[in-house]
Amino acid sequence: MFEIDPAFVATSHALGDLALSHARLQDDARYPWIVLIPRREAMRELEDLERGDLAILTDEILAAGRAVRALGMAVDKLNVGALGNVTPQLHVHVIGRRVGDSAWPGPVWGHSSAEPYGPGELARAAAAAKAALGLA
């Protein structure tokens, strides 16, 4: 049975389910950032997915990129990563980066503490992401 690692629940907000993945808004207002978690049990690596699921995930990554841009911050570069060094459950980060953001040009991981969304900001960002993903 598929279960989301509790680390995701603690650091992000549910947006909804796409064809394959559960989509979440990362709770760091400095970066437009969506996490996709394929709803497959015991997956750790992209290579664990069946070819059809991998194709669906690729489409969802592209959709998440559009959703990241819809959050309203300038995006100079989309970063896409499936690291899993800390949380091994298969997931893909789609992060909008801009020249001069607080971690530029380095990675966002381990740079500094997250700056959570305020209630109004969170509602607006989640609504924009859901609309862009077709989840509204």
Short mmCIF file of N, CA and C in Angstrom, two decimals:
data_model
loop_
_atom_site.label_atom_id
_atom_site.label_comp_id
_atom_site.label_asym_id
_atom_site.label_seq_id
_atom_site.Cartn_x
_atom_site.Cartn_y
_atom_site.Cartn_z
N MET A 1 0.84 -1.18 0.00
CA MET A 1 0.00 0.00 0.00
C MET A 1 0.89 1.25 0.00
N PHE A 2 0.56 2.20 -0.84
CA PHE A 2 1.34 3.43 -0.94
C PHE A 2 1.09 4.33 0.26
N GLU A 3 2.17 4.81 0.85
CA GLU A 3 2.10 5.78 1.94
C GLU A 3 3.16 6.84 1.70
N ILE A 4 2.82 8.08 2.00
CA ILE A 4 3.77 9.18 1.87
C ILE A 4 4.67 9.22 3.09
N ASP A 5 5.95 9.32 2.88
CA ASP A 5 6.90 9.44 3.98
C ASP A 5 6.52 10.66 4.82
N PRO A 6 6.50 10.53 6.14
CA PRO A 6 6.11 11.65 7.01
C PRO A 6 6.97 12.91 6.82
N ALA A 7 8.18 12.77 6.30
CA ALA A 7 9.03 13.94 6.07
C ALA A 7 8.37 14.90 5.09
N PHE A 8 7.65 14.37 4.09
CA PHE A 8 6.98 15.24 3.13
C PHE A 8 5.82 15.99 3.78
N VAL A 9 5.10 15.31 4.64
CA VAL A 9 3.96 15.93 5.32
C VAL A 9 4.44 17.08 6.20
N ALA A 10 5.61 16.92 6.79
CA ALA A 10 6.14 17.94 7.70
C ALA A 10 6.69 19.17 6.97
N THR A 11 7.05 19.03 5.69
CA THR A 11 7.74 20.12 5.00
C THR A 11 7.02 20.65 3.77
N SER A 12 5.81 20.15 3.51
CA SER A 12 5.10 20.56 2.31
C SER A 12 3.60 20.45 2.51
N HIS A 13 2.86 20.97 1.53
CA HIS A 13 1.40 21.00 1.60
C HIS A 13 0.81 20.26 0.41
N ALA A 14 -0.18 19.42 0.66
CA ALA A 14 -0.81 18.63 -0.40
C ALA A 14 -1.51 19.54 -1.41
N LEU A 15 -1.28 19.23 -2.69
CA LEU A 15 -2.00 19.90 -3.77
C LEU A 15 -3.03 18.96 -4.37
N GLY A 16 -2.74 17.67 -4.42
CA GLY A 16 -3.66 16.68 -4.97
C GLY A 16 -2.93 15.62 -5.75
N ASP A 17 -3.72 14.73 -6.33
CA ASP A 17 -3.17 13.60 -7.06
C ASP A 17 -3.31 13.80 -8.57
N LEU A 18 -2.19 13.62 -9.25
CA LEU A 18 -2.15 13.59 -10.70
C LEU A 18 -2.33 12.14 -11.13
N ALA A 19 -2.15 11.85 -12.40
CA ALA A 19 -2.34 10.48 -12.89
C ALA A 19 -1.45 9.48 -12.16
N LEU A 20 -0.22 9.85 -11.89
CA LEU A 20 0.73 8.96 -11.22
C LEU A 20 1.13 9.47 -9.84
N SER A 21 1.38 10.76 -9.75
CA SER A 21 2.03 11.31 -8.57
C SER A 21 1.09 12.10 -7.67
N HIS A 22 1.45 12.09 -6.41
CA HIS A 22 0.86 13.01 -5.44
C HIS A 22 1.71 14.28 -5.51
N ALA A 23 1.07 15.42 -5.72
CA ALA A 23 1.79 16.69 -5.85
C ALA A 23 1.70 17.47 -4.55
N ARG A 24 2.83 18.10 -4.17
CA ARG A 24 2.89 18.87 -2.93
C ARG A 24 3.63 20.17 -3.19
N LEU A 25 3.23 21.22 -2.49
CA LEU A 25 3.90 22.51 -2.53
C LEU A 25 4.89 22.55 -1.38
N GLN A 26 6.16 22.69 -1.68
CA GLN A 26 7.18 22.76 -0.64
C GLN A 26 6.98 24.03 0.17
N ASP A 27 7.06 23.93 1.48
CA ASP A 27 6.77 25.08 2.37
C ASP A 27 8.02 25.93 2.56
N ASP A 28 8.44 26.56 1.48
CA ASP A 28 9.55 27.51 1.52
C ASP A 28 9.22 28.62 0.53
N ALA A 29 8.75 29.73 1.06
CA ALA A 29 8.23 30.83 0.23
C ALA A 29 9.30 31.51 -0.61
N ARG A 30 10.58 31.19 -0.38
CA ARG A 30 11.64 31.81 -1.17
C ARG A 30 11.73 31.26 -2.58
N TYR A 31 11.22 30.04 -2.76
CA TYR A 31 11.35 29.36 -4.04
C TYR A 31 9.99 28.79 -4.47
N PRO A 32 9.59 28.97 -5.72
CA PRO A 32 8.42 28.24 -6.21
C PRO A 32 8.84 26.78 -6.41
N TRP A 33 8.20 25.85 -5.69
CA TRP A 33 8.78 24.51 -5.56
C TRP A 33 7.66 23.49 -5.38
N ILE A 34 7.62 22.54 -6.27
CA ILE A 34 6.64 21.46 -6.20
C ILE A 34 7.38 20.13 -6.12
N VAL A 35 6.86 19.24 -5.30
CA VAL A 35 7.41 17.90 -5.16
C VAL A 35 6.37 16.91 -5.70
N LEU A 36 6.83 16.01 -6.54
CA LEU A 36 5.99 14.95 -7.09
C LEU A 36 6.41 13.62 -6.48
N ILE A 37 5.46 12.90 -5.94
CA ILE A 37 5.75 11.61 -5.30
C ILE A 37 4.91 10.55 -6.02
N PRO A 38 5.54 9.74 -6.87
CA PRO A 38 4.78 8.69 -7.56
C PRO A 38 4.09 7.77 -6.55
N ARG A 39 2.82 7.51 -6.79
CA ARG A 39 2.04 6.69 -5.87
C ARG A 39 2.25 5.20 -6.18
N ARG A 40 3.45 4.77 -5.96
CA ARG A 40 3.83 3.37 -6.14
C ARG A 40 4.57 2.93 -4.88
N GLU A 41 4.26 1.75 -4.42
CA GLU A 41 4.84 1.25 -3.19
C GLU A 41 6.31 0.87 -3.37
N ALA A 42 7.10 1.21 -2.37
CA ALA A 42 8.50 0.79 -2.26
C ALA A 42 9.38 1.22 -3.43
N MET A 43 9.11 2.38 -3.99
CA MET A 43 9.95 2.90 -5.08
C MET A 43 11.02 3.81 -4.49
N ARG A 44 12.25 3.64 -4.97
CA ARG A 44 13.35 4.49 -4.51
C ARG A 44 14.06 5.20 -5.65
N GLU A 45 14.08 4.60 -6.82
CA GLU A 45 14.82 5.13 -7.96
C GLU A 45 13.92 5.26 -9.18
N LEU A 46 14.25 6.17 -10.07
CA LEU A 46 13.50 6.30 -11.31
C LEU A 46 13.48 4.97 -12.07
N GLU A 47 14.58 4.24 -12.01
CA GLU A 47 14.66 2.97 -12.72
C GLU A 47 13.73 1.91 -12.16
N ASP A 48 13.16 2.15 -10.96
CA ASP A 48 12.20 1.21 -10.39
C ASP A 48 10.83 1.32 -11.06
N LEU A 49 10.57 2.43 -11.73
CA LEU A 49 9.28 2.63 -12.39
C LEU A 49 9.20 1.83 -13.68
N GLU A 50 8.01 1.38 -14.00
CA GLU A 50 7.78 0.76 -15.31
C GLU A 50 7.86 1.85 -16.37
N ARG A 51 8.16 1.47 -17.58
CA ARG A 51 8.36 2.42 -18.67
C ARG A 51 7.16 3.36 -18.84
N GLY A 52 5.95 2.83 -18.76
CA GLY A 52 4.75 3.66 -18.90
C GLY A 52 4.64 4.68 -17.78
N ASP A 53 4.96 4.27 -16.56
CA ASP A 53 4.93 5.20 -15.43
C ASP A 53 5.99 6.28 -15.58
N LEU A 54 7.13 5.90 -16.11
CA LEU A 54 8.20 6.87 -16.32
C LEU A 54 7.77 7.94 -17.33
N ALA A 55 7.06 7.53 -18.36
CA ALA A 55 6.55 8.50 -19.34
C ALA A 55 5.52 9.43 -18.70
N ILE A 56 4.66 8.88 -17.87
CA ILE A 56 3.67 9.71 -17.16
C ILE A 56 4.38 10.69 -16.24
N LEU A 57 5.38 10.22 -15.52
CA LEU A 57 6.12 11.09 -14.61
C LEU A 57 6.80 12.23 -15.38
N THR A 58 7.33 11.94 -16.54
CA THR A 58 7.95 12.99 -17.35
C THR A 58 6.92 14.06 -17.70
N ASP A 59 5.73 13.67 -18.10
CA ASP A 59 4.66 14.63 -18.39
C ASP A 59 4.30 15.43 -17.14
N GLU A 60 4.27 14.77 -15.99
CA GLU A 60 3.94 15.46 -14.74
C GLU A 60 5.03 16.44 -14.34
N ILE A 61 6.28 16.12 -14.60
CA ILE A 61 7.38 17.05 -14.33
C ILE A 61 7.21 18.30 -15.17
N LEU A 62 6.87 18.13 -16.44
CA LEU A 62 6.63 19.29 -17.31
C LEU A 62 5.46 20.13 -16.81
N ALA A 63 4.40 19.46 -16.37
CA ALA A 63 3.25 20.18 -15.82
C ALA A 63 3.63 20.91 -14.53
N ALA A 64 4.44 20.27 -13.70
CA ALA A 64 4.89 20.91 -12.47
C ALA A 64 5.75 22.13 -12.77
N GLY A 65 6.54 22.07 -13.83
CA GLY A 65 7.32 23.24 -14.25
C GLY A 65 6.40 24.41 -14.60
N ARG A 66 5.32 24.13 -15.32
CA ARG A 66 4.36 25.19 -15.64
C ARG A 66 3.70 25.71 -14.36
N ALA A 67 3.41 24.81 -13.43
CA ALA A 67 2.80 25.22 -12.17
C ALA A 67 3.75 26.07 -11.34
N VAL A 68 5.01 25.71 -11.33
CA VAL A 68 6.02 26.50 -10.61
C VAL A 68 6.04 27.93 -11.16
N ARG A 69 6.00 28.05 -12.48
CA ARG A 69 5.99 29.39 -13.10
C ARG A 69 4.70 30.14 -12.78
N ALA A 70 3.60 29.41 -12.59
CA ALA A 70 2.31 30.03 -12.29
C ALA A 70 2.24 30.60 -10.87
N LEU A 71 3.22 30.28 -10.04
CA LEU A 71 3.20 30.77 -8.66
C LEU A 71 3.50 32.26 -8.58
N GLY A 72 3.97 32.84 -9.67
CA GLY A 72 4.11 34.28 -9.74
C GLY A 72 5.48 34.86 -9.52
N MET A 73 6.45 34.05 -9.14
CA MET A 73 7.81 34.54 -8.99
C MET A 73 8.53 34.42 -10.32
N ALA A 74 9.48 35.30 -10.54
CA ALA A 74 10.30 35.17 -11.74
C ALA A 74 11.07 33.85 -11.66
N VAL A 75 11.18 33.17 -12.78
CA VAL A 75 11.93 31.92 -12.85
C VAL A 75 12.90 32.03 -14.02
N ASP A 76 14.19 32.01 -13.70
CA ASP A 76 15.22 32.04 -14.73
C ASP A 76 15.60 30.64 -15.17
N LYS A 77 15.46 29.66 -14.26
CA LYS A 77 15.88 28.29 -14.54
C LYS A 77 15.07 27.33 -13.70
N LEU A 78 14.57 26.28 -14.33
CA LEU A 78 13.91 25.21 -13.57
C LEU A 78 14.95 24.18 -13.18
N ASN A 79 14.99 23.83 -11.91
CA ASN A 79 15.83 22.74 -11.44
C ASN A 79 14.92 21.55 -11.19
N VAL A 80 15.31 20.39 -11.70
CA VAL A 80 14.55 19.16 -11.51
C VAL A 80 15.50 18.15 -10.90
N GLY A 81 15.10 17.56 -9.78
CA GLY A 81 15.99 16.62 -9.13
C GLY A 81 15.25 15.51 -8.42
N ALA A 82 15.82 14.31 -8.50
CA ALA A 82 15.32 13.14 -7.77
C ALA A 82 16.47 12.62 -6.93
N LEU A 83 16.72 13.29 -5.82
CA LEU A 83 17.89 12.96 -5.01
C LEU A 83 17.63 11.79 -4.08
N GLY A 84 16.82 11.98 -3.07
CA GLY A 84 16.49 10.90 -2.16
C GLY A 84 17.57 10.55 -1.16
N ASN A 85 18.56 11.41 -0.98
CA ASN A 85 19.62 11.10 -0.02
C ASN A 85 19.11 11.15 1.42
N VAL A 86 18.18 12.05 1.71
CA VAL A 86 17.64 12.18 3.06
C VAL A 86 16.34 11.40 3.19
N THR A 87 15.45 11.55 2.22
CA THR A 87 14.18 10.83 2.21
C THR A 87 14.20 9.91 1.00
N PRO A 88 14.41 8.61 1.21
CA PRO A 88 14.63 7.70 0.08
C PRO A 88 13.41 7.38 -0.78
N GLN A 89 12.20 7.65 -0.30
CA GLN A 89 11.02 7.38 -1.12
C GLN A 89 11.15 8.16 -2.43
N LEU A 90 10.87 7.51 -3.55
CA LEU A 90 11.00 8.15 -4.85
C LEU A 90 10.16 9.42 -4.90
N HIS A 91 10.82 10.52 -5.26
CA HIS A 91 10.15 11.81 -5.42
C HIS A 91 11.00 12.68 -6.32
N VAL A 92 10.35 13.65 -6.93
CA VAL A 92 11.04 14.57 -7.84
C VAL A 92 10.72 15.99 -7.42
N HIS A 93 11.76 16.78 -7.24
CA HIS A 93 11.62 18.20 -6.93
C HIS A 93 11.64 18.99 -8.24
N VAL A 94 10.72 19.94 -8.37
CA VAL A 94 10.71 20.87 -9.49
C VAL A 94 10.74 22.26 -8.86
N ILE A 95 11.86 22.95 -9.04
CA ILE A 95 12.11 24.20 -8.31
C ILE A 95 12.41 25.32 -9.30
N GLY A 96 11.72 26.42 -9.13
CA GLY A 96 12.00 27.61 -9.93
C GLY A 96 13.11 28.41 -9.28
N ARG A 97 14.18 28.63 -10.02
CA ARG A 97 15.31 29.40 -9.50
C ARG A 97 15.43 30.70 -10.27
N ARG A 98 15.96 31.69 -9.60
CA ARG A 98 16.20 32.97 -10.26
C ARG A 98 17.57 33.49 -9.83
N VAL A 99 18.22 34.15 -10.77
CA VAL A 99 19.52 34.75 -10.50
C VAL A 99 19.37 35.67 -9.30
N GLY A 100 20.20 35.46 -8.30
CA GLY A 100 20.15 36.31 -7.12
C GLY A 100 19.28 35.77 -5.99
N ASP A 101 18.61 34.60 -6.18
CA ASP A 101 17.85 34.06 -5.04
C ASP A 101 18.83 33.71 -3.94
N SER A 102 18.33 33.43 -2.76
CA SER A 102 19.21 33.29 -1.60
C SER A 102 20.24 32.16 -1.70
N ALA A 103 20.03 31.19 -2.56
CA ALA A 103 21.00 30.10 -2.71
C ALA A 103 21.74 30.15 -4.04
N TRP A 104 21.40 31.08 -4.90
CA TRP A 104 21.98 31.13 -6.26
C TRP A 104 23.50 31.28 -6.21
N PRO A 105 24.23 30.59 -7.02
CA PRO A 105 23.84 29.61 -8.02
C PRO A 105 23.89 28.18 -7.49
N GLY A 106 24.10 28.02 -6.20
CA GLY A 106 24.21 26.69 -5.61
C GLY A 106 22.87 26.02 -5.42
N PRO A 107 22.89 24.81 -4.88
CA PRO A 107 21.65 24.08 -4.63
C PRO A 107 20.89 24.68 -3.45
N VAL A 108 19.58 24.46 -3.43
CA VAL A 108 18.76 24.96 -2.32
C VAL A 108 18.90 24.09 -1.08
N TRP A 109 19.26 22.82 -1.27
CA TRP A 109 19.34 21.90 -0.14
C TRP A 109 20.52 22.26 0.76
N GLY A 110 20.25 22.36 2.06
CA GLY A 110 21.29 22.63 3.03
C GLY A 110 21.80 24.05 3.03
N HIS A 111 21.18 24.91 2.23
CA HIS A 111 21.65 26.29 2.15
C HIS A 111 21.29 27.08 3.41
N SER A 112 20.04 27.01 3.81
CA SER A 112 19.55 27.74 4.98
C SER A 112 18.18 27.19 5.34
N SER A 113 17.65 27.64 6.45
CA SER A 113 16.33 27.17 6.89
C SER A 113 15.24 27.70 5.97
N ALA A 114 14.22 26.87 5.80
CA ALA A 114 13.07 27.26 4.98
C ALA A 114 12.36 28.45 5.61
N GLU A 115 11.74 29.25 4.76
CA GLU A 115 10.89 30.36 5.21
C GLU A 115 9.46 30.01 4.84
N PRO A 116 8.69 29.47 5.80
CA PRO A 116 7.33 29.00 5.50
C PRO A 116 6.43 30.10 4.95
N TYR A 117 5.47 29.67 4.14
CA TYR A 117 4.45 30.58 3.64
C TYR A 117 3.59 31.09 4.78
N GLY A 118 3.17 32.35 4.71
CA GLY A 118 2.13 32.85 5.60
C GLY A 118 0.81 32.30 5.12
N PRO A 119 -0.24 32.34 5.96
CA PRO A 119 -1.53 31.75 5.58
C PRO A 119 -2.09 32.29 4.26
N GLY A 120 -2.06 33.59 4.05
CA GLY A 120 -2.57 34.16 2.81
C GLY A 120 -1.73 33.77 1.62
N GLU A 121 -0.40 33.81 1.81
CA GLU A 121 0.52 33.42 0.73
C GLU A 121 0.32 31.96 0.35
N LEU A 122 0.16 31.11 1.37
CA LEU A 122 -0.02 29.68 1.13
C LEU A 122 -1.30 29.43 0.33
N ALA A 123 -2.38 30.07 0.71
CA ALA A 123 -3.65 29.87 0.00
C ALA A 123 -3.52 30.30 -1.45
N ARG A 124 -2.89 31.44 -1.70
CA ARG A 124 -2.73 31.95 -3.06
C ARG A 124 -1.84 31.02 -3.88
N ALA A 125 -0.70 30.62 -3.30
CA ALA A 125 0.25 29.75 -4.02
C ALA A 125 -0.38 28.40 -4.31
N ALA A 126 -1.05 27.81 -3.34
CA ALA A 126 -1.68 26.50 -3.55
C ALA A 126 -2.76 26.59 -4.62
N ALA A 127 -3.56 27.65 -4.60
CA ALA A 127 -4.60 27.80 -5.62
C ALA A 127 -4.00 27.94 -7.02
N ALA A 128 -2.93 28.72 -7.14
CA ALA A 128 -2.28 28.91 -8.44
C ALA A 128 -1.68 27.60 -8.93
N ALA A 129 -1.03 26.86 -8.04
CA ALA A 129 -0.42 25.59 -8.43
C ALA A 129 -1.49 24.58 -8.83
N LYS A 130 -2.55 24.48 -8.05
CA LYS A 130 -3.63 23.55 -8.37
C LYS A 130 -4.26 23.87 -9.72
N ALA A 131 -4.50 25.14 -9.96
CA ALA A 131 -5.09 25.54 -11.25
C ALA A 131 -4.18 25.14 -12.40
N ALA A 132 -2.89 25.40 -12.27
CA ALA A 132 -1.94 25.09 -13.33
C ALA A 132 -1.81 23.59 -13.55
N LEU A 133 -2.01 22.81 -12.50
CA LEU A 133 -1.91 21.35 -12.61
C LEU A 133 -3.24 20.70 -12.98
N GLY A 134 -4.28 21.50 -13.09
CA GLY A 134 -5.60 20.96 -13.40
C GLY A 134 -6.26 20.29 -12.21
N LEU A 135 -5.89 20.72 -11.00
CA LEU A 135 -6.42 20.15 -9.78
C LEU A 135 -7.44 21.04 -9.08
N ALA A 136 -7.69 22.20 -9.65
CA ALA A 136 -8.60 23.17 -8.99
C ALA A 136 -10.05 22.77 -9.18
#
